[in-house]
CSV table of C-alpha atoms in Angstrom, one decimal:
chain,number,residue,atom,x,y,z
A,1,UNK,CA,-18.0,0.3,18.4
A,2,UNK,CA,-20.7,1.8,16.5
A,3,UNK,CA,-19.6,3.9,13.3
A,4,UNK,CA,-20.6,5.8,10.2
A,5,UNK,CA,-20.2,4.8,6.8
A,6,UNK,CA,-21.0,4.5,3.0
A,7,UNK,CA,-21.9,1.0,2.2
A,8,UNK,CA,-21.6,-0.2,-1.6
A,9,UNK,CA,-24.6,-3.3,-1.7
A,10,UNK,CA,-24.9,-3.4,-5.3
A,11,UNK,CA,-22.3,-3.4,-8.3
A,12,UNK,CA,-23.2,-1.4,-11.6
A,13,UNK,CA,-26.3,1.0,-10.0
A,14,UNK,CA,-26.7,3.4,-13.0
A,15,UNK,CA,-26.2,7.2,-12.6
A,16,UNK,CA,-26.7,9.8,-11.5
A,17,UNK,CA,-25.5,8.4,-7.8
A,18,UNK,CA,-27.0,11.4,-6.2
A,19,UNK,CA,-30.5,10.0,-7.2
A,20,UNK,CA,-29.9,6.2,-7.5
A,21,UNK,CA,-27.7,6.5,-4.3
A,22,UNK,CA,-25.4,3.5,-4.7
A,23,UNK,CA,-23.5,3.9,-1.4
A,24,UNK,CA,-25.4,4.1,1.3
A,25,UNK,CA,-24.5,6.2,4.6
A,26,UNK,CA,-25.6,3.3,7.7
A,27,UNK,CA,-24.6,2.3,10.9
A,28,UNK,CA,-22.0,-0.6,11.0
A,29,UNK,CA,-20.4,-2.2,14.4
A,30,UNK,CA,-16.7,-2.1,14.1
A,31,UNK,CA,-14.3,-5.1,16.1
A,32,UNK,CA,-11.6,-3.7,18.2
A,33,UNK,CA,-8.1,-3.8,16.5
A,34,UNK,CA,-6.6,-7.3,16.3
A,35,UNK,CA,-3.2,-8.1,16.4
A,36,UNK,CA,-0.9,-6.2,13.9
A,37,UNK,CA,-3.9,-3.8,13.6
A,38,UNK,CA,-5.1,0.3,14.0
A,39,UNK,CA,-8.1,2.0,14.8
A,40,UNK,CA,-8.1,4.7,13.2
A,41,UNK,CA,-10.2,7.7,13.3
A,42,UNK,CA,-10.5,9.0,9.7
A,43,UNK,CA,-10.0,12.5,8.9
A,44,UNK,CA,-9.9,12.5,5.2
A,45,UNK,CA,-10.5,10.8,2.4
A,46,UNK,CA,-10.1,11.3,-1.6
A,47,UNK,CA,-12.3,10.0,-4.2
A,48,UNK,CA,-10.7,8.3,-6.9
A,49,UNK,CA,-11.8,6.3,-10.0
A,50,UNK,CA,-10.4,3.2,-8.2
A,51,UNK,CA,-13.8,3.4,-5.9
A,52,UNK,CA,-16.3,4.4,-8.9
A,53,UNK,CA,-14.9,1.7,-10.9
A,54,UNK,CA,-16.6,-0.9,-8.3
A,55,UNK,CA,-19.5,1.1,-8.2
A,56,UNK,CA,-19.8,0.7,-12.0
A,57,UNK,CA,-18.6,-2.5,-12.4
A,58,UNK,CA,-15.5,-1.9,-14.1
A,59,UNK,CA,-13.5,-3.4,-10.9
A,60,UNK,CA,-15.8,-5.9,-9.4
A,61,UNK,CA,-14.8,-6.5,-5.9
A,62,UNK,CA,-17.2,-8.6,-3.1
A,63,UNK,CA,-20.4,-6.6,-1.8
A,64,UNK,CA,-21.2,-5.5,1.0
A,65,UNK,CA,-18.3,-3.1,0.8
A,66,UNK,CA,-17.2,-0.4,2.3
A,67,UNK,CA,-15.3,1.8,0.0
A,68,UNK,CA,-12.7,4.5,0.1
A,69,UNK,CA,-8.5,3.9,0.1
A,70,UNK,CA,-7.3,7.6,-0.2
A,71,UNK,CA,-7.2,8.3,3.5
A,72,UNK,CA,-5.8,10.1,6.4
A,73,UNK,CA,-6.4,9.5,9.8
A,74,UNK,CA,-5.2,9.2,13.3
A,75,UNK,CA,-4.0,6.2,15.8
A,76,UNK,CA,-6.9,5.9,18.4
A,77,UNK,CA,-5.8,2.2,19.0
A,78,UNK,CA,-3.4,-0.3,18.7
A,79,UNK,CA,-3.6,-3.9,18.6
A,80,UNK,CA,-1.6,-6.4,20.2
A,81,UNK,CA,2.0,-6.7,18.7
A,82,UNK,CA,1.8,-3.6,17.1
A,83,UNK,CA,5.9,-2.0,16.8
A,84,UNK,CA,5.3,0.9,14.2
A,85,UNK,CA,2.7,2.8,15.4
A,86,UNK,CA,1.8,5.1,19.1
A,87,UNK,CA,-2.1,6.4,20.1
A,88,UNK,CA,-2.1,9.8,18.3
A,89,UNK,CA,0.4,9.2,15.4
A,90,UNK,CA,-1.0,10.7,12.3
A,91,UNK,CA,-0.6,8.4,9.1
A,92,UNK,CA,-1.5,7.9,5.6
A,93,UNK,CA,-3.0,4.8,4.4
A,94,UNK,CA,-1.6,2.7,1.5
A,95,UNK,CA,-4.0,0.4,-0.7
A,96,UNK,CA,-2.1,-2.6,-1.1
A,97,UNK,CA,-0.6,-3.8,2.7
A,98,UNK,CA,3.0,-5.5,2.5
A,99,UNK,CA,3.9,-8.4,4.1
A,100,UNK,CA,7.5,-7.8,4.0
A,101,UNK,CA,8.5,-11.4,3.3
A,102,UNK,CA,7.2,-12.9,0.1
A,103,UNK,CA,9.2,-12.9,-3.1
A,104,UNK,CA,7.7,-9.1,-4.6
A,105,UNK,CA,8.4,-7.9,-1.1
A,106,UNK,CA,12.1,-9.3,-0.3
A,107,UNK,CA,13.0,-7.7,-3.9
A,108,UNK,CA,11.8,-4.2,-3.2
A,109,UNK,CA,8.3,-4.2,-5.0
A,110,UNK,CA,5.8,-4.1,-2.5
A,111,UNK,CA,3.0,-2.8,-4.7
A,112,UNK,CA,3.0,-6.7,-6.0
A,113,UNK,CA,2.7,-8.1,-2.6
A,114,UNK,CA,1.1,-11.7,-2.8
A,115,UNK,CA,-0.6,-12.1,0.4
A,116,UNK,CA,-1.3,-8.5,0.1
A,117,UNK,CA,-2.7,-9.0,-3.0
A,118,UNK,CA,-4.8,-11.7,-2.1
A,119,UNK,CA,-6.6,-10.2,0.7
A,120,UNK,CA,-7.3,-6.9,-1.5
A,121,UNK,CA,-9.3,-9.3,-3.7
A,122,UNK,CA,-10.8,-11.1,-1.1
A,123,UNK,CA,-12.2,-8.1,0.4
A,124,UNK,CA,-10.6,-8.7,3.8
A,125,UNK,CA,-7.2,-7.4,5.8
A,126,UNK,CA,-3.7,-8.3,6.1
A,127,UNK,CA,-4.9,-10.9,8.2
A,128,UNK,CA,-8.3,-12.2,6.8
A,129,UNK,CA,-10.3,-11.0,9.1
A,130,UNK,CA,-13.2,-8.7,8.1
A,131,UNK,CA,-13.8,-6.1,11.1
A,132,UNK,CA,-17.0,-4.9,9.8
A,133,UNK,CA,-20.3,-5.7,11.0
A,134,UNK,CA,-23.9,-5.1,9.6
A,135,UNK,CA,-26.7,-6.9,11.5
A,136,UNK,CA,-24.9,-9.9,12.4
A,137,UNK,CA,-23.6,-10.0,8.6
A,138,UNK,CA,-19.7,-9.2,7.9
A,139,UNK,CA,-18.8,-6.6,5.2
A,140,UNK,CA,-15.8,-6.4,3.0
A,141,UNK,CA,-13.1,-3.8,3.2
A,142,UNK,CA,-11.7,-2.4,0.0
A,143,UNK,CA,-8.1,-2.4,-0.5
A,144,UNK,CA,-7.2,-3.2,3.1
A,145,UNK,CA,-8.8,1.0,4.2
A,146,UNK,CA,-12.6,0.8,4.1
A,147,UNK,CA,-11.7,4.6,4.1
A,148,UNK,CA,-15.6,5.7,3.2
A,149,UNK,CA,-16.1,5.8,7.5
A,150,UNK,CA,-15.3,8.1,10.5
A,151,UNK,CA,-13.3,5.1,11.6
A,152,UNK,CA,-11.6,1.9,10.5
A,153,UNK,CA,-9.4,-1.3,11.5
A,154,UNK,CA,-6.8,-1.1,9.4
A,155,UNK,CA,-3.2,-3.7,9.4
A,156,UNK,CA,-0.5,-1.7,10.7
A,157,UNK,CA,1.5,-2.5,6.6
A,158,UNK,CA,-1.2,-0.4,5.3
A,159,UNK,CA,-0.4,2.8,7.0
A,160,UNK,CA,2.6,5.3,7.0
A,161,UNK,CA,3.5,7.5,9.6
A,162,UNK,CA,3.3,11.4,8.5
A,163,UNK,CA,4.6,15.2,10.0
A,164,UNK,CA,1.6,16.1,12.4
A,165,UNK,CA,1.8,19.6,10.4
A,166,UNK,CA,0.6,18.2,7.7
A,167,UNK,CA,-3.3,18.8,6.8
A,168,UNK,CA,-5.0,15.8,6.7
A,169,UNK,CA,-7.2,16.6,2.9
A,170,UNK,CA,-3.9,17.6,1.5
A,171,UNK,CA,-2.4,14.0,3.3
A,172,UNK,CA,-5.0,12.3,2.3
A,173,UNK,CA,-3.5,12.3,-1.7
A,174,UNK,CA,-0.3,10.9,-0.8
A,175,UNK,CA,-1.5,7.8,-0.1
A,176,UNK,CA,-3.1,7.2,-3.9
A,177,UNK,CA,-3.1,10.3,-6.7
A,178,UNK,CA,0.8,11.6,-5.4
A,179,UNK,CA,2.1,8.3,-4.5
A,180,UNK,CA,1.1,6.5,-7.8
A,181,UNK,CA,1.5,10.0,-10.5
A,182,UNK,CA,4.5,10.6,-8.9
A,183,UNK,CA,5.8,7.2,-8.9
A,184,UNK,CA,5.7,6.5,-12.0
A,185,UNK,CA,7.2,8.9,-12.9
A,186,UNK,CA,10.3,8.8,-10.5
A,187,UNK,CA,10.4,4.8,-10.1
A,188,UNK,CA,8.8,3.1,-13.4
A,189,UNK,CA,10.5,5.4,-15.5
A,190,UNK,CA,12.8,6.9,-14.1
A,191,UNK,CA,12.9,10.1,-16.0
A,192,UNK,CA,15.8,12.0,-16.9
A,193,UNK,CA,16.7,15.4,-17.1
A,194,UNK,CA,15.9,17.4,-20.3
A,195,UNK,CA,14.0,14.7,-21.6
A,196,UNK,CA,10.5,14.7,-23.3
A,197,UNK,CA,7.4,13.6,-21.3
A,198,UNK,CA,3.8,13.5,-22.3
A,199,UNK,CA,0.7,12.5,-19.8
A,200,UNK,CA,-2.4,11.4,-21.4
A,201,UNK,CA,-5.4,12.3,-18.9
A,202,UNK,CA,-5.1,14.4,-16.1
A,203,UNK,CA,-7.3,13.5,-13.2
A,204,UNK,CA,-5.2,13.3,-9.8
A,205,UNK,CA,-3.2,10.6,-10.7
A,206,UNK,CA,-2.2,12.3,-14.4
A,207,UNK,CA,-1.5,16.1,-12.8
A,208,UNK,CA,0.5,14.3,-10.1
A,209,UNK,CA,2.6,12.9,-13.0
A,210,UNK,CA,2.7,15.6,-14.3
A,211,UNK,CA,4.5,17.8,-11.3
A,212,UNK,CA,6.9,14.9,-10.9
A,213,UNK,CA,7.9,15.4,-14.5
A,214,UNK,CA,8.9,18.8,-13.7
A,215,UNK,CA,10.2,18.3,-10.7
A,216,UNK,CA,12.3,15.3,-12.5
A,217,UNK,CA,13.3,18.1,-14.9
A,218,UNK,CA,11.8,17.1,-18.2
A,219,UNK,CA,13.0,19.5,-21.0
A,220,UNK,CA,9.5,19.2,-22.8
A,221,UNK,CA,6.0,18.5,-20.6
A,222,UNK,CA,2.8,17.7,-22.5
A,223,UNK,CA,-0.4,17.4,-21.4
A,224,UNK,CA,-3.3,15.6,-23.3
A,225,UNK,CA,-6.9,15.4,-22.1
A,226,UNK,CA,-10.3,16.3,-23.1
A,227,UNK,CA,-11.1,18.8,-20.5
A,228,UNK,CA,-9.9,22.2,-21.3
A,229,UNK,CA,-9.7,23.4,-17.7
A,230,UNK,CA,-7.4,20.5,-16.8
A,231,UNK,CA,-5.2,21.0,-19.6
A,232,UNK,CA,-4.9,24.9,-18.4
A,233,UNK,CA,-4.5,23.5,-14.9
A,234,UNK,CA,-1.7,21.2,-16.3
A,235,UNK,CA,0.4,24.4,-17.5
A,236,UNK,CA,-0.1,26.3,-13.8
A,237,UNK,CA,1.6,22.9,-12.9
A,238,UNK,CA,4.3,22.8,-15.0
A,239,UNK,CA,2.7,21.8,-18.4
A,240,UNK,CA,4.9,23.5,-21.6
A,241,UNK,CA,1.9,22.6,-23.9
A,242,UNK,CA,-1.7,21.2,-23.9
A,243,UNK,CA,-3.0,18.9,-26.5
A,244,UNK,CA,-7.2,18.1,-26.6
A,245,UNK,CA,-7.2,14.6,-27.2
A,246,UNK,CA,-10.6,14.7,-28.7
A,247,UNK,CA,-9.1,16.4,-31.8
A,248,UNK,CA,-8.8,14.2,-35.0
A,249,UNK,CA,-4.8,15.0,-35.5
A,250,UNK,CA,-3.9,15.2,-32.2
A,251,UNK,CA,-1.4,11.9,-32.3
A,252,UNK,CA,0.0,13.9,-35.5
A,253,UNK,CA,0.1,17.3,-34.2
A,254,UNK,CA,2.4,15.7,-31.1
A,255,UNK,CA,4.8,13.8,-33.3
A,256,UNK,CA,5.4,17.2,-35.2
A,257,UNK,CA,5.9,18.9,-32.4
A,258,UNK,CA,8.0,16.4,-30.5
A,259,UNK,CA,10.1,16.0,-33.9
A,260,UNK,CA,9.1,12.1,-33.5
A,261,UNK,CA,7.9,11.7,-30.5
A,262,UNK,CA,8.2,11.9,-26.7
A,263,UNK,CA,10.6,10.1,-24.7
A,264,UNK,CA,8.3,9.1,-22.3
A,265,UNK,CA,4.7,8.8,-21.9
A,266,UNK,CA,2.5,7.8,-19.4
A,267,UNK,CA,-1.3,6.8,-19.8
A,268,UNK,CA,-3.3,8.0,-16.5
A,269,UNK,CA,-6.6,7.5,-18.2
A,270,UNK,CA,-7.7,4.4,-17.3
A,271,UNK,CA,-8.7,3.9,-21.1
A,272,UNK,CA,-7.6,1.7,-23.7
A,273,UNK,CA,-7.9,4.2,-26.2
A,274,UNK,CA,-5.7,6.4,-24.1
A,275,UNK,CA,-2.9,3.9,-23.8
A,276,UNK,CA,-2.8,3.3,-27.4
A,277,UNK,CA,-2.6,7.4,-28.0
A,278,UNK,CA,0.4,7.1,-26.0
A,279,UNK,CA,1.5,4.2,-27.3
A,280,UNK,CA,1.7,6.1,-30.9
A,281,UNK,CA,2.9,9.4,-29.2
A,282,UNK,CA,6.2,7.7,-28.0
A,283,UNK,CA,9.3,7.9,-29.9
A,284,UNK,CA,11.6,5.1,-31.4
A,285,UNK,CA,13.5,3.6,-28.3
A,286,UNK,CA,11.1,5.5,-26.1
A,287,UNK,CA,9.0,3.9,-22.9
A,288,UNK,CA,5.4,4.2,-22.5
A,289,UNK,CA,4.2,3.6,-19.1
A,290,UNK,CA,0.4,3.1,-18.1
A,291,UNK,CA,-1.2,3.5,-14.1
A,292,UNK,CA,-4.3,3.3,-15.6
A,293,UNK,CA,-6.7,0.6,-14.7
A,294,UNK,CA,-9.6,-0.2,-17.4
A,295,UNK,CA,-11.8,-2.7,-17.5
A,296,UNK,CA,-10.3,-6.3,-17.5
A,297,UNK,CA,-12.0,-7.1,-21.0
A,298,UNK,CA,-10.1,-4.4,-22.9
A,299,UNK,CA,-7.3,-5.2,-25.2
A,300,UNK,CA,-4.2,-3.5,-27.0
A,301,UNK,CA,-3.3,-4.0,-29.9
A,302,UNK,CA,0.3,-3.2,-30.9
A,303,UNK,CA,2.9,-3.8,-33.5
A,304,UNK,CA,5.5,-6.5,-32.0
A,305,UNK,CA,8.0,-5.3,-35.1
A,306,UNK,CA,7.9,-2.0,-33.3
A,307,UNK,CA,9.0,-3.4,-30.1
A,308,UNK,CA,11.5,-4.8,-31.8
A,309,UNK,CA,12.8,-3.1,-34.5
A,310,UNK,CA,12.2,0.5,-32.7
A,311,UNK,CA,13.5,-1.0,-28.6
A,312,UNK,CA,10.3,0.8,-27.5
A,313,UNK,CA,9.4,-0.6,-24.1
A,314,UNK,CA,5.8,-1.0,-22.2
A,315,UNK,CA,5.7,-0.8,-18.8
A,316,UNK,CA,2.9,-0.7,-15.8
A,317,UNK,CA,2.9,0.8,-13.1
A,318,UNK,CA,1.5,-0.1,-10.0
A,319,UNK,CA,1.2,1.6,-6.6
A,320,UNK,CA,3.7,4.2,-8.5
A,321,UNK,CA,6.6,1.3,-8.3
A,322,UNK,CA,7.0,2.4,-4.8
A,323,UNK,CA,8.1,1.5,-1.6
A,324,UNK,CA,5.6,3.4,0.6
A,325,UNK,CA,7.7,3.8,3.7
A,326,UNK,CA,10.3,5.7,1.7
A,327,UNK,CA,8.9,7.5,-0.5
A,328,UNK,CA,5.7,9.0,1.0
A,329,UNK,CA,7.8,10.8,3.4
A,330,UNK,CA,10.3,12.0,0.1
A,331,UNK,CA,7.2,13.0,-1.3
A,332,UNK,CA,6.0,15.2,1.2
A,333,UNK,CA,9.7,16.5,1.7
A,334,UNK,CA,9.1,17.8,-2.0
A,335,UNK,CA,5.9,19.3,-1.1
A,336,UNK,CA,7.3,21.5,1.6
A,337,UNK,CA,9.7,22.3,-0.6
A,338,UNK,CA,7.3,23.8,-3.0
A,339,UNK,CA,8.0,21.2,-5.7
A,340,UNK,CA,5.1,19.4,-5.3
A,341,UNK,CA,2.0,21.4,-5.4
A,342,UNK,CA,-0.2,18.7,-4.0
A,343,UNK,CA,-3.0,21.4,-2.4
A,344,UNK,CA,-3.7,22.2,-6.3
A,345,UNK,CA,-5.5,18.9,-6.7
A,346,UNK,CA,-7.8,19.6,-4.2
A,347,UNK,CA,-11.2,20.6,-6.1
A,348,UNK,CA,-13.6,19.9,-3.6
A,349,UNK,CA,-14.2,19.2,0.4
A,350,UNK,CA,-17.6,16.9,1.0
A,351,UNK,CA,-19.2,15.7,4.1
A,352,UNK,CA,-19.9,12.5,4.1
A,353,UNK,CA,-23.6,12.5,3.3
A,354,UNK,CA,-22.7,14.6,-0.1
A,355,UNK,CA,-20.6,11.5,-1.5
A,356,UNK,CA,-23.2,10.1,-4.1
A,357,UNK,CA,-23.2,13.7,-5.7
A,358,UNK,CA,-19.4,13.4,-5.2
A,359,UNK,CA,-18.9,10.3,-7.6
A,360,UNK,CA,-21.3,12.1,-10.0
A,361,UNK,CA,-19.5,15.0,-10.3
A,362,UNK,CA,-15.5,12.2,-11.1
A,363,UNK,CA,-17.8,10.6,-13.7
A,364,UNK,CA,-18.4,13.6,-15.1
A,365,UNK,CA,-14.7,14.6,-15.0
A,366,UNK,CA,-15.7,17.5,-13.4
A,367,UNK,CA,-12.7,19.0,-10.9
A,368,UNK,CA,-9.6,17.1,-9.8
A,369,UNK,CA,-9.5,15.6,-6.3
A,370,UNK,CA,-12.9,16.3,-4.1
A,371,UNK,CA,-12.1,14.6,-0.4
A,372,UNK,CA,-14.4,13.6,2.4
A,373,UNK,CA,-13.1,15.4,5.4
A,374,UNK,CA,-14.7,14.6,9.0
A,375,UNK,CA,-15.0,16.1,11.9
């Protein structure tokens, strides 16, 4: 079938995207679903610094590519062998799919699925295949979603049935910026109550942590960014103090107010820099956690006495430590419940054509979440 999409050609296209227009909305033939597989029609769709890190280079993955992970969508088709999924179930896409059966998978950590992995980097499905089509040519998928299109082939481990009342842009998050803030929160670091928390950089995936935190009940919630208006958007959320982290003193000025140090921090940044802020923002026997994803050229440099001789611990956190099939639908439980604001992150609705402009405006760090929504 013929569909509409936003093609990535070329890696590291300079800004601003709205003029140099490194995604390109074409016409691409799309195969039927193969076995295991969905056709979904795509409702909505976040934009997230996953996809502008390939489009800058910062995340390399093979080109052609059709971008896009944060999605939402409906079952239009199913391909043979397919056990999960009916025509007309509503589901939320996941960016790594899980096999079930290799070692990550068999011990309840699905984020580090090896043949899951493999195909992510490969640029292809569950399977292998590619179901994209330019001219004759194949194109690659990203993540498993190729979300960036009014429709996709998708494996069947990459999507998670959702409530039918649930509005697609607002479903859309759950399957990235809720999924991975909240996460880490609830299943890297398993936060206790009355403890001290502090997120450094509050994009989607940082103010997501940041409403797990409270819901979590931390005692003490920072929030540390450069952008005021996030940092006031932080304390709507559940925030009990902003800190710019552009200020010279800012590490000091959180020690003091912490009496040491937080108990847990978590670096949503995607920044070096930012993970070593919270690295020196977390108290003695603390954890600092990191969901950020930085180039693969930076380093950290730490103090091994400290992990010793303070029992700090440094974790990562990938795909929020989760097991999508059980805690997307606990998430969105929360949500109903009013104790996860999710509609807050939405900034911004685009059509498709407007997405250059779209990943001008996340560079910029303007707004939270924009999503694509079609139809």
């Amino acid at each position: 079938m013929k569909i509409k999409a936003a093609v990535l050609r070329e890696i590291g296209r300079k800004g601003p995207y709205a003029q140099t227009r490194p995604l390109e909305i074409t016409e691409l033939e799309l195969d039927p679903p193969g076995r295991g597989e969905l056709l979904l029609g795509m409702r909505a769709v976040g934009l997230c610094h996953s996809d502008l890190s390939v489009i800058d280079g910062n995340r390399p993955r093979p080109v052609p590519m059709v971008l896009g992970h944060e999605a939402a969508g409906e079952v239009l088709q199913v391909g043979e062998g397919v056990t999960q999924f009916a025509l007309g179930d509503h589901v939320v896409t996941t960016f790594v799919p899980t096999c079930g059966h290799c070692s990550p998978c068999m011990h309840g950590r699905p984020g580090l699925c090896e043949p899951g992995f493999m195909a992510n980097s490969a640029g292809t499905l569950l399977s292998g295949a590619r179901r994209l089509h330019d001219t004759g040519s194949v194109v690659n998928h990203m993540i498993g979603v190729a979300g960036f299109a009014d429709h996709a082939v998708v494996a069947q481990e990459s999507c998670v049935r959702i409530d039918r009342e649930l509005p697609f842009d607002e479903a859309a998050l759950f399957g990235c910026a809720i999924i991975s803030g909240v996460g880490a929160v609830v299943n890297t670091a398993q936060v206790t109550p009355g403890s001290t928390v502090a997120v450094v950089g509050l994009g989607g995936v940082g103010l997501a942590a940041i409403m797990g935190a409270k819901r979590a009940g931390a005692a003490s919630l920072l929030a540390v960014d450069l952008s005021e208006a996030k940092l006031e958007l932080a304390g709507e959320l559940g925030a009990t103090e902003g800190f710019n982290a552009g200020e010279s003193d800012v590490v000091d000025r959180i020690r003091a107010a912490t009496f040491g140090g937080v108990d847990y921090a978590f670096e949503m940044a995607g920044s070096a820099k930012a993970l070593e802020l919270a690295w020196r923002i977390t108290r003695r026997g603390g954890m600092t956690v990191t969901a950020g994803l930085p180039h693969a050229d930076a380093r950290l440099s730490i103090s091994p006495t400290q992990l010793t001789a303070e029992e700090r611990t440094l974790k990562g956190s990938y795909l929020g430590s989760c097991i999508p099939a059980r805690d997307i639908p606990r998430y969105i439980e929360w949500y109903r419940r009013g104790e996860l604001p999710v509609q807050r992150l939405l900034s911004e609705r685009l059509a498709l054509e407007d997405i250059n402009a779209g990943f001008d405006r996340l560079a910029s760090g303007a707004g939270v979440r924009q999503v694509i929504v079609f139809g």
